[in-house]
Amino acid sequence: MKEMIIKKDALMNLLTGRADDCQVFAPVEVEGSLVIKEIQPGDEITISSMNTKASIKETFFPQRERLFSYDLSKPGEMKEPPFSDRKRIVFGIRPCDAKSLTVFDCVFKGKDYPDPYYIDKRDNTIVIAVGCNEPSTTCFCSDTGAGPFSTDGADLLLVDLDGSYLVRVVTEKGESFVNENTAFTEAGQQQAETRDAIVDKATKAVHAQVNPDKVKKKLDDGFDSNVWDIIHEKCIGCGTCTYLCPTCHCFDIVDETTGTTGERLRIWDSCMYPFFTLHASGGNPRKTGKERMRQRVMHKFKYFVDNNEMVACTGCGRCVKYCPVNLDIREILKQIEVS
Amino acid sequence: MENLSKEIREAVKKLFEEDKVDLVIGFENGSLPLKATPCFIRNIDDIDRLVWNSRCENNLAVYLTKNKGKIGIVAKGCDSRAIVGLMQENQIDRENLVIIGIPCGGMVDQKKIEKSLQEKEPLEVKENHDSLVIKGNGFEETLKISDILYDNCMSCKHRNPVIHDVLIGEPVEEQDDVDEFAGVKAFEEKSSDERWDHFVKQGEKCIRCYACRNACPFCFCEECSVDSSQPQWFGKSIALSDTQVFHLMRSFHIAGRCVDCGACVRACPMDVDLRFFNKKIEKDVRELFSHEAGIDPEAAPPLNTYNTDDYDDFIKS
Ligand code: SF4
Ligand code: SF4
Ligand code: SF4
Ligand code: SF4
């Protein structure tokens, strides 16, 4: 893999200087929390050892997305939002979030249901991820097929070498970005060695905790297992885990109208909500927390694997960290493994 | 703390032996160093999982409306207040409930700890009487518990359970001289623009995950009005006005019921300042109806009843 070097301040200048001809999204501190947002003049990009609270999902699959608008007084007329060719750069996300884009690609860019809204954003975006020199105790990305320096889903992967970044060029899109900018120079032998040491240390820091292959085997005939009776007990059925999760992609479609005009919106939904599967008849196939938790786990670690040969979890640890009752997905998987 | 944990286990053991409970809801050690987590004990062999420390922050009363049978519950001050509130609303099968009360020294605020550790990660935590010793990669820090309590714990007026069948440990001193409404009063002083600005900022942070609602012991409605689609009272997206209306609705629906346990604030992943809504309404209810939520099982919540001499100045002829 081709590797380049760029000074940190040169890269920051390059990113903030681009804001006119393209949108740049990066982590910024807002009221004490790290969030990914479109950079405005004066914003300071912050790369910290902590991951952002919300994932990159919003940037490709917004929580509230207009599909089209209409006016009932003009039957048959629908206005789609403008699809633009405006280039976008996503900078500073972690490899677990970059990896989540490969999960989204299966859903929204697959051959069955190509989704123009997603594809427009995805194809116009260059993803520049930054590897994790200091993984957190909640990270388990190495178990889910990614890792603190995984290049999956990224166009460029950066390794933090203190004053500069070593840039791994992953895709052609990444390659042309690097070629367009003279601030990138070829990496040397010594930098490659430093990179090895950092990658090695970080990779060792992410301890193996769950084994998705073993879990999958249990799940294959575990639909009626009694492990589901207890696992969900303390869950309060909020949407925190699914809304913060970079891979959860279930949605609802609603209309919002004022007078004769209206918009059809796609909004996030969550399998942890009882109303997610409520039928118009009043019946509900997932009546209790038990069925809902089973669905969340099955979807991530069995159905998605059956359909796409990858787990729908990148091991980012957000659900681990922010679940209000500390219902840790790793513990759930361990319990399933030994069930 | 070890002693209190032991005492809880002994009490629970006795309850199982005397066949007074089929299920005990308490706390066990969580999966992260700073976390304790709710646990459901159905078997006397599992009682050693039960613990007590300054991180047993969830309000366990939330589970009472979801479980049936003979239940024992570990209840600190605010859990007990929530139980009283639920009794007032006929949500509790009191005959089949054993309240294992535990006087509370306050719960430590995970976000305050995170802040004081900056970006260092806790790997090991030891709790002494009044401090937490937190160890991580190349550091050890001692934090005084009283400095890092949740805001609501800092002004909590009923740390001792207001109702209990068994009491663990010794009563703690109540914080009688603290003004629990100091924050609200300061907020009331602000101009309406500033207050609106704060409300807008909080609304913009919210992702409508409903963790606040679901963590709240009083949000037990089978169908919440925000979920209803026939009729649809609320827009379902994160458009600011819809989010704000959700918060107004929730604040008003817990008026005179909220016991300021802080469960919603703790559950919120986005640091939305929910307490400022609820505490303001609590203050209004206190002033207008002389009602304090979660104290007297016989009292009726003010919005569930009326008196001919109720405050009615807001009715303009
Ligand atoms: S965040 Fe925790 S409590 Fe909320 S739905 Fe997910 S597992 Fe349940
Ligand atoms: S399931 Fe949890 S750990 Fe896995 S990707 Fe989603 S939020 Fe991250
Ligand atoms: S509100 Fe009071 S009783 Fe509840 S945790 Fe805080 S100090 Fe304890
Ligand atoms: S928990 Fe926080 S983010 Fe979630 S709905 Fe409540 S206020 Fe909004």
mmCIF file of N, CA, C and O in Angstrom, chain B residues 244-312:
data_model
loop_
_atom_site.group_PDB
_atom_site.id
_atom_site.type_symbol
_atom_site.label_atom_id
_atom_site.label_comp_id
_atom_site.label_asym_id
_atom_site.label_seq_id
_atom_site.Cartn_x
_atom_site.Cartn_y
_atom_site.Cartn_z
ATOM 1 N N GLN B 244 -38.907 20.016 20.979
ATOM 2 C CA GLN B 244 -39.248 20.882 22.103
ATOM 3 C C GLN B 244 -40.626 20.533 22.666
ATOM 4 O O GLN B 244 -40.820 20.515 23.879
ATOM 5 N N VAL B 245 -41.551 20.250 21.768
ATOM 6 C CA VAL B 245 -42.888 19.900 22.245
ATOM 7 C C VAL B 245 -42.847 18.582 23.029
ATOM 8 O O VAL B 245 -43.514 18.418 24.041
ATOM 9 N N PHE B 246 -42.025 17.649 22.565
ATOM 10 C CA PHE B 246 -41.859 16.405 23.329
ATOM 11 C C PHE B 246 -41.417 16.725 24.758
ATOM 12 O O PHE B 246 -41.972 16.205 25.733
ATOM 13 N N HIS B 247 -40.429 17.600 24.884
ATOM 14 C CA HIS B 247 -39.927 17.900 26.227
ATOM 15 C C HIS B 247 -40.954 18.657 27.070
ATOM 16 O O HIS B 247 -41.065 18.414 28.276
ATOM 17 N N LEU B 248 -41.691 19.541 26.442
ATOM 18 C CA LEU B 248 -42.735 20.241 27.193
ATOM 19 C C LEU B 248 -43.773 19.237 27.685
ATOM 20 O O LEU B 248 -44.199 19.257 28.836
ATOM 21 N N MET B 249 -44.154 18.347 26.785
ATOM 22 C CA MET B 249 -45.157 17.348 27.151
ATOM 23 C C MET B 249 -44.665 16.511 28.331
ATOM 24 O O MET B 249 -45.365 16.329 29.301
ATOM 25 N N ARG B 250 -43.416 16.036 28.226
ATOM 26 C CA ARG B 250 -42.930 15.166 29.292
ATOM 27 C C ARG B 250 -42.830 15.921 30.616
ATOM 28 O O ARG B 250 -43.229 15.418 31.665
ATOM 29 N N SER B 251 -42.328 17.138 30.573
ATOM 30 C CA SER B 251 -42.213 17.909 31.813
ATOM 31 C C SER B 251 -43.570 18.106 32.463
ATOM 32 O O SER B 251 -43.716 17.990 33.676
ATOM 33 N N PHE B 252 -44.550 18.424 31.639
ATOM 34 C CA PHE B 252 -45.869 18.660 32.216
ATOM 35 C C PHE B 252 -46.511 17.378 32.712
ATOM 36 O O PHE B 252 -47.223 17.369 33.707
ATOM 37 N N HIS B 253 -46.203 16.293 32.025
ATOM 38 C CA HIS B 253 -46.830 15.045 32.464
ATOM 39 C C HIS B 253 -46.228 14.524 33.767
ATOM 40 O O HIS B 253 -46.855 13.752 34.484
ATOM 41 N N ILE B 254 -45.018 14.939 34.076
ATOM 42 C CA ILE B 254 -44.461 14.504 35.355
ATOM 43 C C ILE B 254 -44.552 15.609 36.417
ATOM 44 O O ILE B 254 -43.983 15.500 37.483
ATOM 45 N N ALA B 255 -45.315 16.652 36.113
ATOM 46 C CA ALA B 255 -45.515 17.722 37.093
ATOM 47 C C ALA B 255 -46.144 17.151 38.357
ATOM 48 O O ALA B 255 -47.146 16.438 38.304
ATOM 49 N N GLY B 256 -45.535 17.422 39.481
ATOM 50 C CA GLY B 256 -46.068 16.932 40.741
ATOM 51 C C GLY B 256 -45.804 15.453 40.967
ATOM 52 O O GLY B 256 -46.236 14.868 41.960
ATOM 53 N N ARG B 257 -45.091 14.821 40.018
ATOM 54 C CA ARG B 257 -44.798 13.385 40.146
ATOM 55 C C ARG B 257 -43.293 13.157 40.186
ATOM 56 O O ARG B 257 -42.814 12.261 40.873
ATOM 57 N N CYS B 258 -42.557 13.964 39.415
ATOM 58 C CA CYS B 258 -41.095 13.831 39.352
ATOM 59 C C CYS B 258 -40.511 13.947 40.758
ATOM 60 O O CYS B 258 -40.813 14.890 41.482
ATOM 61 N N VAL B 259 -39.650 12.972 41.122
ATOM 62 C CA VAL B 259 -39.049 13.009 42.459
ATOM 63 C C VAL B 259 -37.587 13.470 42.403
ATOM 64 O O VAL B 259 -36.851 13.312 43.357
ATOM 65 N N ASP B 260 -37.168 14.012 41.261
ATOM 66 C CA ASP B 260 -35.800 14.509 41.081
ATOM 67 C C ASP B 260 -34.757 13.436 41.394
ATOM 68 O O ASP B 260 -33.773 13.696 42.068
ATOM 69 N N CYS B 261 -35.007 12.238 40.885
ATOM 70 C CA CYS B 261 -34.032 11.154 41.101
ATOM 71 C C CYS B 261 -32.867 11.276 40.133
ATOM 72 O O CYS B 261 -31.836 10.638 40.307
ATOM 73 N N GLY B 262 -33.060 12.049 39.073
ATOM 74 C CA GLY B 262 -31.970 12.238 38.110
ATOM 75 C C GLY B 262 -31.828 11.111 37.097
ATOM 76 O O GLY B 262 -30.896 11.124 36.288
ATOM 77 N N ALA B 263 -32.737 10.152 37.099
ATOM 78 C CA ALA B 263 -32.590 9.006 36.192
ATOM 79 C C ALA B 263 -32.562 9.441 34.732
ATOM 80 O O ALA B 263 -31.790 8.920 33.928
ATOM 81 N N CYS B 264 -33.401 10.426 34.397
ATOM 82 C CA CYS B 264 -33.446 10.869 32.987
ATOM 83 C C CYS B 264 -32.146 11.544 32.591
ATOM 84 O O CYS B 264 -31.612 11.315 31.508
ATOM 85 N N VAL B 265 -31.616 12.369 33.486
ATOM 86 C CA VAL B 265 -30.384 13.092 33.190
ATOM 87 C C VAL B 265 -29.240 12.097 32.971
ATOM 88 O O VAL B 265 -28.441 12.221 32.046
ATOM 89 N N ARG B 266 -29.187 11.076 33.840
ATOM 90 C CA ARG B 266 -28.112 10.093 33.733
ATOM 91 C C ARG B 266 -28.238 9.262 32.475
ATOM 92 O O ARG B 266 -27.245 8.855 31.880
ATOM 93 N N ALA B 267 -29.471 8.988 32.088
ATOM 94 C CA ALA B 267 -29.677 8.115 30.931
ATOM 95 C C ALA B 267 -29.371 8.826 29.625
ATOM 96 O O ALA B 267 -28.998 8.196 28.641
ATOM 97 N N CYS B 268 -29.533 10.139 29.607
ATOM 98 C CA CYS B 268 -29.402 10.863 28.344
ATOM 99 C C CYS B 268 -27.984 10.755 27.785
ATOM 100 O O CYS B 268 -27.029 11.171 28.420
ATOM 101 N N PRO B 269 -27.847 10.215 26.572
ATOM 102 C CA PRO B 269 -26.502 10.096 26.002
ATOM 103 C C PRO B 269 -25.964 11.424 25.486
ATOM 104 O O PRO B 269 -24.774 11.555 25.237
ATOM 105 N N MET B 270 -26.844 12.411 25.311
ATOM 106 C CA MET B 270 -26.415 13.649 24.655
ATOM 107 C C MET B 270 -26.251 14.823 25.625
ATOM 108 O O MET B 270 -26.138 15.973 25.205
ATOM 109 N N ASP B 271 -26.238 14.555 26.910
ATOM 110 C CA ASP B 271 -26.054 15.607 27.919
ATOM 111 C C ASP B 271 -27.098 16.712 27.833
ATOM 112 O O ASP B 271 -26.775 17.900 28.012
ATOM 113 N N VAL B 272 -28.320 16.364 27.547
ATOM 114 C CA VAL B 272 -29.378 17.377 27.542
ATOM 115 C C VAL B 272 -29.684 17.741 28.996
ATOM 116 O O VAL B 272 -29.803 16.862 29.849
ATOM 117 N N ASP B 273 -29.774 19.025 29.261
ATOM 118 C CA ASP B 273 -30.021 19.488 30.625
ATOM 119 C C ASP B 273 -31.519 19.352 30.935
ATOM 120 O O ASP B 273 -32.281 20.297 30.827
ATOM 121 N N LEU B 274 -31.906 18.143 31.313
ATOM 122 C CA LEU B 274 -33.330 17.876 31.527
ATOM 123 C C LEU B 274 -33.799 18.377 32.876
ATOM 124 O O LEU B 274 -34.963 18.656 33.088
ATOM 125 N N ARG B 275 -32.841 18.486 33.793
ATOM 126 C CA ARG B 275 -33.248 18.813 35.151
ATOM 127 C C ARG B 275 -33.824 20.213 35.235
ATOM 128 O O ARG B 275 -34.683 20.495 36.061
ATOM 129 N N PHE B 276 -33.362 21.094 34.343
ATOM 130 C CA PHE B 276 -33.832 22.468 34.447
ATOM 131 C C PHE B 276 -35.328 22.567 34.127
ATOM 132 O O PHE B 276 -36.052 23.343 34.707
ATOM 133 N N PHE B 277 -35.813 21.697 33.221
ATOM 134 C CA PHE B 277 -37.259 21.696 32.961
ATOM 135 C C PHE B 277 -38.007 21.229 34.207
ATOM 136 O O PHE B 277 -38.945 21.842 34.672
ATOM 137 N N ASN B 278 -37.543 20.087 34.676
ATOM 138 C CA ASN B 278 -38.325 19.365 35.681
ATOM 139 C C ASN B 278 -38.302 20.044 37.040
ATOM 140 O O ASN B 278 -39.285 20.053 37.768
ATOM 141 N N LYS B 279 -37.142 20.613 37.349
ATOM 142 C CA LYS B 279 -37.011 21.247 38.663
ATOM 143 C C LYS B 279 -37.859 22.530 38.721
ATOM 144 O O LYS B 279 -38.423 22.865 39.752
ATOM 145 N N LYS B 280 -37.930 23.211 37.603
ATOM 146 C CA LYS B 280 -38.748 24.428 37.550
ATOM 147 C C LYS B 280 -40.217 24.053 37.803
ATOM 148 O O LYS B 280 -40.921 24.690 38.591
ATOM 149 N N ILE B 281 -40.652 22.990 37.158
ATOM 150 C CA ILE B 281 -42.050 22.589 37.330
ATOM 151 C C ILE B 281 -42.277 22.095 38.758
ATOM 152 O O ILE B 281 -43.317 22.360 39.371
ATOM 153 N N GLU B 282 -41.270 21.420 39.296
ATOM 154 C CA GLU B 282 -41.386 20.948 40.677
ATOM 155 C C GLU B 282 -41.569 22.137 41.624
ATOM 156 O O GLU B 282 -42.403 22.110 42.537
ATOM 157 N N LYS B 283 -40.807 23.191 41.349
ATOM 158 C CA LYS B 283 -40.891 24.385 42.197
ATOM 159 C C LYS B 283 -42.278 25.024 42.077
ATOM 160 O O LYS B 283 -42.903 25.384 43.086
ATOM 161 N N ASP B 284 -42.783 25.117 40.866
ATOM 162 C CA ASP B 284 -44.114 25.695 40.673
ATOM 163 C C ASP B 284 -45.173 24.885 41.427
ATOM 164 O O ASP B 284 -46.029 25.436 42.115
ATOM 165 N N VAL B 285 -45.082 23.575 41.289
ATOM 166 C CA VAL B 285 -46.072 22.722 41.948
ATOM 167 C C VAL B 285 -45.994 22.887 43.473
ATOM 168 O O VAL B 285 -47.006 22.951 44.164
ATOM 169 N N ARG B 286 -44.774 22.994 43.956
ATOM 170 C CA ARG B 286 -44.573 23.167 45.395
ATOM 171 C C ARG B 286 -45.229 24.472 45.847
ATOM 172 O O ARG B 286 -45.947 24.528 46.841
ATOM 173 N N GLU B 287 -44.992 25.532 45.068
ATOM 174 C CA GLU B 287 -45.511 26.842 45.467
ATOM 175 C C GLU B 287 -47.022 26.937 45.302
ATOM 176 O O GLU B 287 -47.713 27.525 46.124
ATOM 177 N N LEU B 288 -47.530 26.355 44.236
ATOM 178 C CA LEU B 288 -48.947 26.530 43.935
ATOM 179 C C LEU B 288 -49.842 25.535 44.669
ATOM 180 O O LEU B 288 -50.972 25.839 45.014
ATOM 181 N N PHE B 289 -49.335 24.339 44.883
ATOM 182 C CA PHE B 289 -50.200 23.305 45.463
ATOM 183 C C PHE B 289 -49.652 22.720 46.764
ATOM 184 O O PHE B 289 -50.181 21.734 47.268
ATOM 185 N N SER B 290 -48.553 23.291 47.265
ATOM 186 C CA SER B 290 -47.920 22.788 48.495
ATOM 187 C C SER B 290 -47.743 21.279 48.465
ATOM 188 O O SER B 290 -48.006 20.594 49.448
ATOM 189 N N HIS B 291 -47.341 20.768 47.320
ATOM 190 C CA HIS B 291 -47.188 19.318 47.213
ATOM 191 C C HIS B 291 -45.739 18.948 46.940
ATOM 192 O O HIS B 291 -45.092 19.511 46.071
ATOM 193 N N GLU B 292 -45.228 17.997 47.703
ATOM 194 C CA GLU B 292 -43.900 17.460 47.417
ATOM 195 C C GLU B 292 -44.076 16.013 46.984
ATOM 196 O O GLU B 292 -44.688 15.207 47.701
ATOM 197 N N ALA B 293 -43.565 15.701 45.804
ATOM 198 C CA ALA B 293 -43.793 14.365 45.234
ATOM 199 C C ALA B 293 -43.062 13.285 46.029
ATOM 200 O O ALA B 293 -41.977 13.510 46.547
ATOM 201 N N GLY B 294 -43.685 12.118 46.124
ATOM 202 C CA GLY B 294 -43.004 10.933 46.631
ATOM 203 C C GLY B 294 -42.754 10.908 48.122
ATOM 204 O O GLY B 294 -41.811 10.266 48.575
ATOM 205 N N ILE B 295 -43.573 11.581 48.908
ATOM 206 C CA ILE B 295 -43.340 11.580 50.351
ATOM 207 C C ILE B 295 -44.441 10.838 51.104
ATOM 208 O O ILE B 295 -44.173 9.953 51.905
ATOM 209 N N ASP B 296 -45.683 11.169 50.788
ATOM 210 C CA ASP B 296 -46.791 10.609 51.555
ATOM 211 C C ASP B 296 -47.647 9.697 50.663
ATOM 212 O O ASP B 296 -48.305 10.170 49.744
ATOM 213 N N PRO B 297 -47.644 8.394 50.949
ATOM 214 C CA PRO B 297 -48.380 7.455 50.085
ATOM 215 C C PRO B 297 -49.880 7.765 50.021
ATOM 216 O O PRO B 297 -50.541 7.396 49.053
ATOM 217 N N GLU B 298 -50.376 8.456 51.018
ATOM 218 C CA GLU B 298 -51.816 8.729 51.045
ATOM 219 C C GLU B 298 -52.191 9.991 50.261
ATOM 220 O O GLU B 298 -53.356 10.205 49.944
ATOM 221 N N ALA B 299 -51.194 10.832 49.994
ATOM 222 C CA ALA B 299 -51.496 12.094 49.305
ATOM 223 C C ALA B 299 -51.813 11.822 47.838
ATOM 224 O O ALA B 299 -51.338 10.861 47.255
ATOM 225 N N ALA B 300 -52.645 12.693 47.254
ATOM 226 C CA ALA B 300 -52.953 12.541 45.825
ATOM 227 C C ALA B 300 -52.095 13.521 45.041
ATOM 228 O O ALA B 300 -51.954 14.672 45.439
ATOM 229 N N PRO B 301 -51.522 13.088 43.919
ATOM 230 C CA PRO B 301 -50.726 14.023 43.112
ATOM 231 C C PRO B 301 -51.617 15.178 42.645
ATOM 232 O O PRO B 301 -52.762 14.954 42.253
ATOM 233 N N PRO B 302 -51.137 16.393 42.721
ATOM 234 C CA PRO B 302 -51.989 17.568 42.494
ATOM 235 C C PRO B 302 -52.709 17.582 41.152
ATOM 236 O O PRO B 302 -53.812 18.087 41.061
ATOM 237 N N LEU B 303 -52.095 17.013 40.117
ATOM 238 C CA LEU B 303 -52.778 17.071 38.836
ATOM 239 C C LEU B 303 -53.776 15.923 38.662
ATOM 240 O O LEU B 303 -54.425 15.799 37.634
ATOM 241 N N ASN B 304 -53.872 15.062 39.674
ATOM 242 C CA ASN B 304 -54.863 13.988 39.609
ATOM 243 C C ASN B 304 -56.102 14.324 40.431
ATOM 244 O O ASN B 304 -56.983 13.497 40.607
ATOM 245 N N THR B 305 -56.110 15.501 41.019
ATOM 246 C CA THR B 305 -57.201 15.807 41.937
ATOM 247 C C THR B 305 -57.498 17.307 41.851
ATOM 248 O O THR B 305 -56.840 18.022 41.123
ATOM 249 N N TYR B 306 -58.506 17.748 42.568
ATOM 250 C CA TYR B 306 -58.713 19.189 42.629
ATOM 251 C C TYR B 306 -59.336 19.566 43.959
ATOM 252 O O TYR B 306 -59.970 18.752 44.638
ATOM 253 N N ASN B 307 -59.116 20.808 44.323
ATOM 254 C CA ASN B 307 -59.762 21.373 45.494
ATOM 255 C C ASN B 307 -60.463 22.645 45.053
ATOM 256 O O ASN B 307 -60.004 23.324 44.127
ATOM 257 N N THR B 308 -61.539 22.961 45.728
ATOM 258 C CA THR B 308 -62.258 24.179 45.303
ATOM 259 C C THR B 308 -61.402 25.422 45.500
ATOM 260 O O THR B 308 -61.597 26.417 44.810
ATOM 261 N N ASP B 309 -60.450 25.370 46.433
ATOM 262 C CA ASP B 309 -59.617 26.565 46.614
ATOM 263 C C ASP B 309 -58.281 26.471 45.880
ATOM 264 O O ASP B 309 -57.332 27.171 46.193
ATOM 265 N N ASP B 310 -58.184 25.594 44.872
ATOM 266 C CA ASP B 310 -56.958 25.512 44.077
ATOM 267 C C ASP B 310 -56.657 26.849 43.409
ATOM 268 O O ASP B 310 -57.575 27.592 43.061
ATOM 269 N N TYR B 311 -55.393 27.065 43.216
ATOM 270 C CA TYR B 311 -54.915 28.251 42.508
ATOM 271 C C TYR B 311 -55.599 28.344 41.134
ATOM 272 O O TYR B 311 -55.611 27.377 40.381
ATOM 273 N N ASP B 312 -56.200 29.476 40.835
ATOM 274 C CA ASP B 312 -56.841 29.600 39.523
ATOM 275 C C ASP B 312 -56.612 30.975 38.891
ATOM 276 O O ASP B 312 -57.377 31.414 38.037
#
